PDB file of C-alpha atoms in Angstrom:
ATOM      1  CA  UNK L 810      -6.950   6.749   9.134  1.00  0.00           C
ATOM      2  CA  UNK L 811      -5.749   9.984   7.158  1.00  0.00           C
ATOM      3  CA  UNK L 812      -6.857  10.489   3.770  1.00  0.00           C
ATOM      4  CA  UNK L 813      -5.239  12.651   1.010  1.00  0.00           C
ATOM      5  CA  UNK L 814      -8.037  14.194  -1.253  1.00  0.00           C
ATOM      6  CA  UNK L 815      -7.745  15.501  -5.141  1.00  0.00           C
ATOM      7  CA  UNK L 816      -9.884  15.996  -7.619  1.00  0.00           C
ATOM      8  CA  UNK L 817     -13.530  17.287  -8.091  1.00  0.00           C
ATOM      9  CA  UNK L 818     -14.126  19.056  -4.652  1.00  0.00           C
ATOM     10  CA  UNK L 819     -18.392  18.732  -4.292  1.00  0.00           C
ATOM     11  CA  UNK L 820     -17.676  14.918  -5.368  1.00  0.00           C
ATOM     12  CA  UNK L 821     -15.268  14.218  -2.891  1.00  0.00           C
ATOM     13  CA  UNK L 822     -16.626  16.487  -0.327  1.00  0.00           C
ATOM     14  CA  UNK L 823     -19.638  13.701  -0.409  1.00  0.00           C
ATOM     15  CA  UNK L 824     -17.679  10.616  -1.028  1.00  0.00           C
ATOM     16  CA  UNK L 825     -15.004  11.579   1.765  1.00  0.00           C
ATOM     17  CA  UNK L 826     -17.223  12.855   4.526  1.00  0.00           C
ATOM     18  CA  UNK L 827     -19.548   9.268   4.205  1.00  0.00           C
ATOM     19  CA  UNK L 828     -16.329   7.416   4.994  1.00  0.00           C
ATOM     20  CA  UNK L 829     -15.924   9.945   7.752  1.00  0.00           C
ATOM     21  CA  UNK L 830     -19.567   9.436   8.879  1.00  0.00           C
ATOM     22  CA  UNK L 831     -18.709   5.811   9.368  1.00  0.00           C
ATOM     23  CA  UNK L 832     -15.344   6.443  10.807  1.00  0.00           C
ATOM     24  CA  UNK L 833     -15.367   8.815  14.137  1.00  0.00           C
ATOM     25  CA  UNK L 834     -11.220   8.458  14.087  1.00  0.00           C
ATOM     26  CA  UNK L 835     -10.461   9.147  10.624  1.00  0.00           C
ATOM     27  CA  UNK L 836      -9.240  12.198   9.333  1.00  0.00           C
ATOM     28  CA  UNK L 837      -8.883  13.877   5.818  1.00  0.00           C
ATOM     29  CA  UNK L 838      -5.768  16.194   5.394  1.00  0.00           C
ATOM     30  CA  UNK L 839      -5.434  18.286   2.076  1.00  0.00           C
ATOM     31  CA  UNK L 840      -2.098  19.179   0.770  1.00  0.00           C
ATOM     32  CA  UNK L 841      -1.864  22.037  -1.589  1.00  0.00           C
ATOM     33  CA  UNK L 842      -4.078  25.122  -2.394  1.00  0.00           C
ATOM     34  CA  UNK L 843      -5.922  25.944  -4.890  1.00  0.00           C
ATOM     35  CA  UNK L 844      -9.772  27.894  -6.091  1.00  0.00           C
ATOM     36  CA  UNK L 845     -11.745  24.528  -4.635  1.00  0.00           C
ATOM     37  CA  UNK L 846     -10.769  25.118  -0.894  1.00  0.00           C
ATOM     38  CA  UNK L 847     -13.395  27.622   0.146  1.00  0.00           C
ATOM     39  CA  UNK L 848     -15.938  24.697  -1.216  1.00  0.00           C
ATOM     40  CA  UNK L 849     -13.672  22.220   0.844  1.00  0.00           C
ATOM     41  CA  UNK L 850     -14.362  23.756   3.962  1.00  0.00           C
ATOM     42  CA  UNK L 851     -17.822  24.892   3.363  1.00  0.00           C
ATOM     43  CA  UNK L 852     -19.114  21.066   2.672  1.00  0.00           C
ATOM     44  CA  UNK L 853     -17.202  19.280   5.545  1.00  0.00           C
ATOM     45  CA  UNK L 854     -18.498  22.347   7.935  1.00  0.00           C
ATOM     46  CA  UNK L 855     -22.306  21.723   6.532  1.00  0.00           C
ATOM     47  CA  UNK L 856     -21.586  17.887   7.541  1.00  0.00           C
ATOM     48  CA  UNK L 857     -20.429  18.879  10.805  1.00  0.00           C
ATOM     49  CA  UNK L 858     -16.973  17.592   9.759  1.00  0.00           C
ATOM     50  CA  UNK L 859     -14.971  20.819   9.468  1.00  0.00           C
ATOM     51  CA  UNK L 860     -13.013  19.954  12.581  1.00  0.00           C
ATOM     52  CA  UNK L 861     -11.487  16.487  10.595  1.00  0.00           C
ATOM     53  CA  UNK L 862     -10.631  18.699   7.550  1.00  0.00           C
ATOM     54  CA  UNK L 863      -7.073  19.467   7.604  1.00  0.00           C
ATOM     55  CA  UNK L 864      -5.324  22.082   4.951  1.00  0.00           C
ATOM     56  CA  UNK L 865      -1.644  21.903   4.675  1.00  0.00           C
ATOM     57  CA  UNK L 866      -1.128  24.245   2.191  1.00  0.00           C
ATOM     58  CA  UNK L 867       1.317  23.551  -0.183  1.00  0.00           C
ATOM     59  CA  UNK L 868       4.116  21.847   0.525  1.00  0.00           C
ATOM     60  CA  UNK L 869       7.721  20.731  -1.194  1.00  0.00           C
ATOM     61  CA  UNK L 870      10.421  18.481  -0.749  1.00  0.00           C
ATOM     62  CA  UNK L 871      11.174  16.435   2.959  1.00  0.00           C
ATOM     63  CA  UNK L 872       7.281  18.725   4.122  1.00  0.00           C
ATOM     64  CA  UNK L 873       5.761  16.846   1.014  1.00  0.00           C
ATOM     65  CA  UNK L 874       7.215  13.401   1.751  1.00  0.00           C
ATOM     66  CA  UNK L 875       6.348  13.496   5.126  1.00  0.00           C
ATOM     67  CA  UNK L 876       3.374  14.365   3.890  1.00  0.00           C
ATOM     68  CA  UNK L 877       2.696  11.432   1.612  1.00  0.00           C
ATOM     69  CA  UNK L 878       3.858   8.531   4.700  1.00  0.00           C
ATOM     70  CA  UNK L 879       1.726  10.645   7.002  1.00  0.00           C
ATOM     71  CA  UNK L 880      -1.186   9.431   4.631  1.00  0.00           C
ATOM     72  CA  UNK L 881      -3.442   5.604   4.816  1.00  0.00           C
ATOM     73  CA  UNK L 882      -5.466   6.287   1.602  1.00  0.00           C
ATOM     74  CA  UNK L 883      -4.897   8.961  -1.190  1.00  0.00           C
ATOM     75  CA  UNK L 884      -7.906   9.801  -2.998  1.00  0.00           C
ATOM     76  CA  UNK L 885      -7.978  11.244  -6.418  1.00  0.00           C
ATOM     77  CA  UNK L 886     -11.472  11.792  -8.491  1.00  0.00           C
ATOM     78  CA  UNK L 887     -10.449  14.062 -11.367  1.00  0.00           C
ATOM     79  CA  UNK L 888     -11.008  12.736 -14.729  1.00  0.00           C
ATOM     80  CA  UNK L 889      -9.755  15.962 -16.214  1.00  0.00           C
ATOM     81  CA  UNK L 890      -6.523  16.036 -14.700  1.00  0.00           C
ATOM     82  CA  UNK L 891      -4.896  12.558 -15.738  1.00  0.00           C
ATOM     83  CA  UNK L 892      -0.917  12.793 -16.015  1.00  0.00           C
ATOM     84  CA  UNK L 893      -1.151  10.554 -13.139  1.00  0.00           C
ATOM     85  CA  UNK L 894       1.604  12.250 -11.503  1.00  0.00           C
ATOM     86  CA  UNK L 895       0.297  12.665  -8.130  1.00  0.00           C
ATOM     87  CA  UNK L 896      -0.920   9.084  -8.049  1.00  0.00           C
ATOM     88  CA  UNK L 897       2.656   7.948  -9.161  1.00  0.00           C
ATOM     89  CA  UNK L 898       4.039  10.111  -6.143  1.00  0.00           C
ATOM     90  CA  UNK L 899       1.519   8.536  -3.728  1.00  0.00           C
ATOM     91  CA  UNK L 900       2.312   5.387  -4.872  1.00  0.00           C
ATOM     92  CA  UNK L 901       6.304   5.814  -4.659  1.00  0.00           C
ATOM     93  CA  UNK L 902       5.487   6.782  -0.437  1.00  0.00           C
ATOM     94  CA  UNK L 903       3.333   3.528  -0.409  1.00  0.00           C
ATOM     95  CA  UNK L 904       0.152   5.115  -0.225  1.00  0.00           C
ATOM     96  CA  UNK L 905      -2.696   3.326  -1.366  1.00  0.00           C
ATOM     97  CA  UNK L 906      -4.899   4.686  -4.350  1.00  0.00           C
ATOM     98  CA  UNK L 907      -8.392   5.531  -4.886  1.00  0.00           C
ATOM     99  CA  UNK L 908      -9.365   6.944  -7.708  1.00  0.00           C
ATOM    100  CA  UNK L 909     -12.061   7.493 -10.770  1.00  0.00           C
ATOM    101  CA  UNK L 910     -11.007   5.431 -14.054  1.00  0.00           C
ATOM    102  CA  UNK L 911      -9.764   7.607 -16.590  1.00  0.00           C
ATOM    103  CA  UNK L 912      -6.873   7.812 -19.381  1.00  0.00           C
ATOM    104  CA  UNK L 913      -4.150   8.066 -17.346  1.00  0.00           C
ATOM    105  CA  UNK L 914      -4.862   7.074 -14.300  1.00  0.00           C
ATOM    106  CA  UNK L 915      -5.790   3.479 -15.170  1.00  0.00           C
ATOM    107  CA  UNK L 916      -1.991   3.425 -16.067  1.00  0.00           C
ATOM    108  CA  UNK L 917      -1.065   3.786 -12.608  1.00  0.00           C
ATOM    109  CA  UNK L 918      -4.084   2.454 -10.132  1.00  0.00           C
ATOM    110  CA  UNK L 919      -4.586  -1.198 -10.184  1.00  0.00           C
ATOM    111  CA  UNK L 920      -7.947  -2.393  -9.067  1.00  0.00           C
ATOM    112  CA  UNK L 921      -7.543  -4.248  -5.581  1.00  0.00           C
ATOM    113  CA  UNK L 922      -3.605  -4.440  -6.634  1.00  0.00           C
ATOM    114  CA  UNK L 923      -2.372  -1.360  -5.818  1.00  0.00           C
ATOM    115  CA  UNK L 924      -5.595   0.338  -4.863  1.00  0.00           C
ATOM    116  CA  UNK L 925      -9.135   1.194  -6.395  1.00  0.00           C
ATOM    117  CA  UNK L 926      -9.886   1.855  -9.352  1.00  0.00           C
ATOM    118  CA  UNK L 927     -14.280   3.067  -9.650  1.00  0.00           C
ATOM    119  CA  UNK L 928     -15.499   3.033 -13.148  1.00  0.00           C
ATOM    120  CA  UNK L 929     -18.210   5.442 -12.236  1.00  0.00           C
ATOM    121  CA  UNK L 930     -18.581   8.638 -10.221  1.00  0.00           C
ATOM    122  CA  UNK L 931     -20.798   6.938  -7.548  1.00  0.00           C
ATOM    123  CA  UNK L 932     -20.073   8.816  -3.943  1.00  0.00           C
ATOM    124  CA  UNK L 933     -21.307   5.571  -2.479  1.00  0.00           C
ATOM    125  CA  UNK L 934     -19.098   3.013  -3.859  1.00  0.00           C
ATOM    126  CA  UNK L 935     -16.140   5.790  -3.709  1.00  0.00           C
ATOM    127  CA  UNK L 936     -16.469   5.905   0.241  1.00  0.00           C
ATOM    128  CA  UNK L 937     -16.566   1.886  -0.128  1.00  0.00           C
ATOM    129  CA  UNK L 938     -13.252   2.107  -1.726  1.00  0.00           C
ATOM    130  CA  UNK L 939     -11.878   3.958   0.777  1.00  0.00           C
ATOM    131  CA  UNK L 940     -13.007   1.679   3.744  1.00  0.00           C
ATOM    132  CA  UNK L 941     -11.892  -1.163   1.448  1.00  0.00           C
ATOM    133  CA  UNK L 942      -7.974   0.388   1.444  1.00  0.00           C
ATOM    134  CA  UNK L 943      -8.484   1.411   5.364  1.00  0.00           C
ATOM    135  CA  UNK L 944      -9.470  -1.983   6.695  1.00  0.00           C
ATOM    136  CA  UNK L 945      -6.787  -3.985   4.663  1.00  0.00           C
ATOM    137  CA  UNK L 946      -5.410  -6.599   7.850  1.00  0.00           C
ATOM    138  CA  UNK L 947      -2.115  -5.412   8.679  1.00  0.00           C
ATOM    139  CA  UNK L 948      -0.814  -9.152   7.345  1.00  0.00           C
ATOM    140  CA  UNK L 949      -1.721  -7.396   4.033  1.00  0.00           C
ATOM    141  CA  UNK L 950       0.023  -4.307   3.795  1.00  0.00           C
ATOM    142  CA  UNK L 951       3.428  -5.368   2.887  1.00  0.00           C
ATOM    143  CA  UNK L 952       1.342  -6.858  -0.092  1.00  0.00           C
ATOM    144  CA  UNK L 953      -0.113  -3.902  -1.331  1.00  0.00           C
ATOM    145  CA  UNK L 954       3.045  -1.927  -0.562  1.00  0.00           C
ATOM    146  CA  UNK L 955       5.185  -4.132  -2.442  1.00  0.00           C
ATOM    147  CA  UNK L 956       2.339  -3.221  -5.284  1.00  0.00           C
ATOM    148  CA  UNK L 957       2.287   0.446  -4.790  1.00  0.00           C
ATOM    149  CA  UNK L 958       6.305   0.414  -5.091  1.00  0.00           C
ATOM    150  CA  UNK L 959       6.660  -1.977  -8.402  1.00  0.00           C
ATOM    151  CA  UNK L 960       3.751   0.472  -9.621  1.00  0.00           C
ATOM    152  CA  UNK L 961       6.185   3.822  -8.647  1.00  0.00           C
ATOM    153  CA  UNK L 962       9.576   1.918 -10.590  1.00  0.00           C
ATOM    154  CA  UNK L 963       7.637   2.054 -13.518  1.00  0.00           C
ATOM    155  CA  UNK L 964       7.567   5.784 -12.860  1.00  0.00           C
ATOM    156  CA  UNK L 965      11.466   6.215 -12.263  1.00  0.00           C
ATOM    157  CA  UNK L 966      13.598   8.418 -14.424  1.00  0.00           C
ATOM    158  CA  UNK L 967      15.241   5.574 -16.632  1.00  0.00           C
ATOM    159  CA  UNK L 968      12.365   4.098 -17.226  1.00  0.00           C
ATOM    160  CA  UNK L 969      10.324   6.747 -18.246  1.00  0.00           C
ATOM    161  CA  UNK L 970      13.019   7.833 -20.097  1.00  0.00           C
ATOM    162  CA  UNK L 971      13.719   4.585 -21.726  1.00  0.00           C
ATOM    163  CA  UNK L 972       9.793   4.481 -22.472  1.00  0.00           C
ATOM    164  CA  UNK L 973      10.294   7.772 -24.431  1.00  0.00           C
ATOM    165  CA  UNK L 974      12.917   7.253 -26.485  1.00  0.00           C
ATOM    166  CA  UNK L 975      10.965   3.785 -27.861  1.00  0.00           C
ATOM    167  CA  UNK L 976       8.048   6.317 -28.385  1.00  0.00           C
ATOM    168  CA  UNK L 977       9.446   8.896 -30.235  1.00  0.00           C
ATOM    169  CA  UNK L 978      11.923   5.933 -32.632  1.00  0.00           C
ATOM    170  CA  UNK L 979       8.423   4.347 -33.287  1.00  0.00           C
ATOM    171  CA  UNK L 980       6.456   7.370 -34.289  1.00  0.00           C
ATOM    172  CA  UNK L 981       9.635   8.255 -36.795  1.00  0.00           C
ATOM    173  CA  UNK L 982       9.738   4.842 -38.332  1.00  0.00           C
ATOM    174  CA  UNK L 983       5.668   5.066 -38.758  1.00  0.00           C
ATOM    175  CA  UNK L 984       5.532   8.325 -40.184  1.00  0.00           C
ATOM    176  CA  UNK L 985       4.385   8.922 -43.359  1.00  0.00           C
ATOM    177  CA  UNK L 986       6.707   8.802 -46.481  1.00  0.00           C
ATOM    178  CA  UNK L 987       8.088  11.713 -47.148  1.00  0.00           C
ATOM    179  CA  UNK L 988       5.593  13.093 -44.605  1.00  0.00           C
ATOM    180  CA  UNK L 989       7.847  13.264 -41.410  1.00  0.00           C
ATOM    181  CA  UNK L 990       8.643  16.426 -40.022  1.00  0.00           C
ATOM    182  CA  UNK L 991      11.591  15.224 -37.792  1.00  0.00           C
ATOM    183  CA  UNK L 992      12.202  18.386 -36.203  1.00  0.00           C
ATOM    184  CA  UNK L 993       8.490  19.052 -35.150  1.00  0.00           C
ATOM    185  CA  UNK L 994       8.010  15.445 -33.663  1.00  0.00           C
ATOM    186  CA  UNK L 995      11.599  16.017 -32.011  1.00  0.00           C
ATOM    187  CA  UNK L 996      10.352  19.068 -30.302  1.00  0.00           C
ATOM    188  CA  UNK L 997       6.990  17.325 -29.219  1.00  0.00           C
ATOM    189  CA  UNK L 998       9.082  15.105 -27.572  1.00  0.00           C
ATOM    190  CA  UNK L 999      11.447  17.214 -25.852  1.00  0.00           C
ATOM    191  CA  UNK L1000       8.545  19.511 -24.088  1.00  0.00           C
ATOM    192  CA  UNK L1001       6.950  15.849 -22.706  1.00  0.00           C
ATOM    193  CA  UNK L1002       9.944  14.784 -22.074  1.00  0.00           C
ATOM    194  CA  UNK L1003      10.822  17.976 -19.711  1.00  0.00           C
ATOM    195  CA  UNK L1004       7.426  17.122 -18.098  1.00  0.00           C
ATOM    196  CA  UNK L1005       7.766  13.473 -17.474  1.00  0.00           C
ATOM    197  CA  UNK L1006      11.534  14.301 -16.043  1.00  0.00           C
ATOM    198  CA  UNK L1007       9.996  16.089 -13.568  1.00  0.00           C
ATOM    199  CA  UNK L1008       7.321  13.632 -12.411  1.00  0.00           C
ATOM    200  CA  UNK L1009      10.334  10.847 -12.411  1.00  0.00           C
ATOM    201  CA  UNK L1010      12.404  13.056 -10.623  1.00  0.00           C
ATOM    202  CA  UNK L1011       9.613  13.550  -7.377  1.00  0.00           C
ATOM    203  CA  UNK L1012       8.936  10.011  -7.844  1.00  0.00           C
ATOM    204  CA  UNK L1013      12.806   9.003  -7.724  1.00  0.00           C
ATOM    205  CA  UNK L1014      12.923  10.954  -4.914  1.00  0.00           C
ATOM    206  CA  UNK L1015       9.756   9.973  -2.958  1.00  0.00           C
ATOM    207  CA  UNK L1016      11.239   6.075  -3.394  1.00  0.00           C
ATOM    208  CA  UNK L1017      14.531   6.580  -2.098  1.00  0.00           C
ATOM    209  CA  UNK L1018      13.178   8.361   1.035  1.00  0.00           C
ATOM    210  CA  UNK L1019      11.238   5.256   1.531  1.00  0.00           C
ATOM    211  CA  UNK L1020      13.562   2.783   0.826  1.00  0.00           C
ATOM    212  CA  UNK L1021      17.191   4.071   1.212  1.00  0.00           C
ATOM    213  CA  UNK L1022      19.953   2.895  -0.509  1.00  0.00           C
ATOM    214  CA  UNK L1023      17.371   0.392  -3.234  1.00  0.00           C
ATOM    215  CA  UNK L1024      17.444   0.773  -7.180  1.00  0.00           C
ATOM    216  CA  UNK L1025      15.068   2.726  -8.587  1.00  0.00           C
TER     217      UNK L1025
END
């Protein structure tokens, strides 16, 4: 198995390299780059697991895809960093989820649905998860792939964008009287609206590469 790694690098350095312990064949590939790498390599080497870490770099478009389907388990501990947007990538390639609960991510990873979803930050029970997603029977899969792509439509560009407009008509009609600044609320919306476009956008794109020619 290959696992896809984000989040708090000491915490998954532990969590990851227990699933390795148990696992001689698996593999954990990191795409991206960032200040946590040097601490990457450093705890997989002090395991003796440097040779099983794998650093991409970062990567865009048909690289990142291939990427994504190139992954069996994509794990994701950050409680910080919860737009959820990687997850809803992962999920659009069919990747199954493991992750820490937080706002945000809870809107994407369904517990033993789509995934894992750990309500505490136990290195343990997170290398559990893992091997829990790994050793799914291959009668399974299509199960939890069918899950992990109903999860990524919910992520699609008219959807979100449909999801937005409700938002910002409800906060106008539950403004204040007389209160509403319609101009400030518009321009809220606009800059998450900019952001969420682009998440729908990857995630658009990561379905159609893995199921050409369906709605999104």
């Amino acid at each position: 198995p290959r696992i896809h790694l984000r989040g708090s690098a000491l915490f998954l350095v532990d969590a990851v390299t227990r699933y390795l312990a148990a696992n001689p064949e698996a593999h954990c590939v990191v795409v991206g780059a960032g200040p946590s790498e040097a601490a990457l390599e450093e705890g997989f080497a002090s395991r003796g697991m440097g040779a099983r870490l794998h650093r991409t770099g970062t990567l865009t478009g048909s690289e990142l895809v291939d990427a994504y389907h190139a992954m069996d388990a994509f794990a994701f501990a950050s409680t910080s960093e919860t737009q959820g947007m990687v997850l809803a990538e992962a999920a659009a390639a069919g990747v199954p989820l493991v992750a820490l609960e937080a706002p945000g991510v809870s809107d994407v990873v369904r517990d033993r649905r789509n995934g894992r979803l750990l309500a505490q930050p136990d290195p343990e029970a997170f290398a559990r998860a893992i091997e829990w997603v790994a050793a799914r029977p291959v009668g399974l899969r299509p199960v939890l792939a069918g899950a992990l792509r109903a999860t990524a439509r919910e992520f699609s560009l008219e959807r979100t964008a449909q999801s937005l407009l409700a938002l910002y008509a409800r906060a106008r009609a539950e403004g204040p009287a007389g209160q509403t600044n319609a101009f400030s609320i518009g321009g809220l919306f606009r800059r998450v609206g900019e952001d969420i476009k682009i998440m729908a956008n990857v995630v658009d794109a990561l379905l159609a590469a893995t199921m050409p020619g369906e709605e999104t």
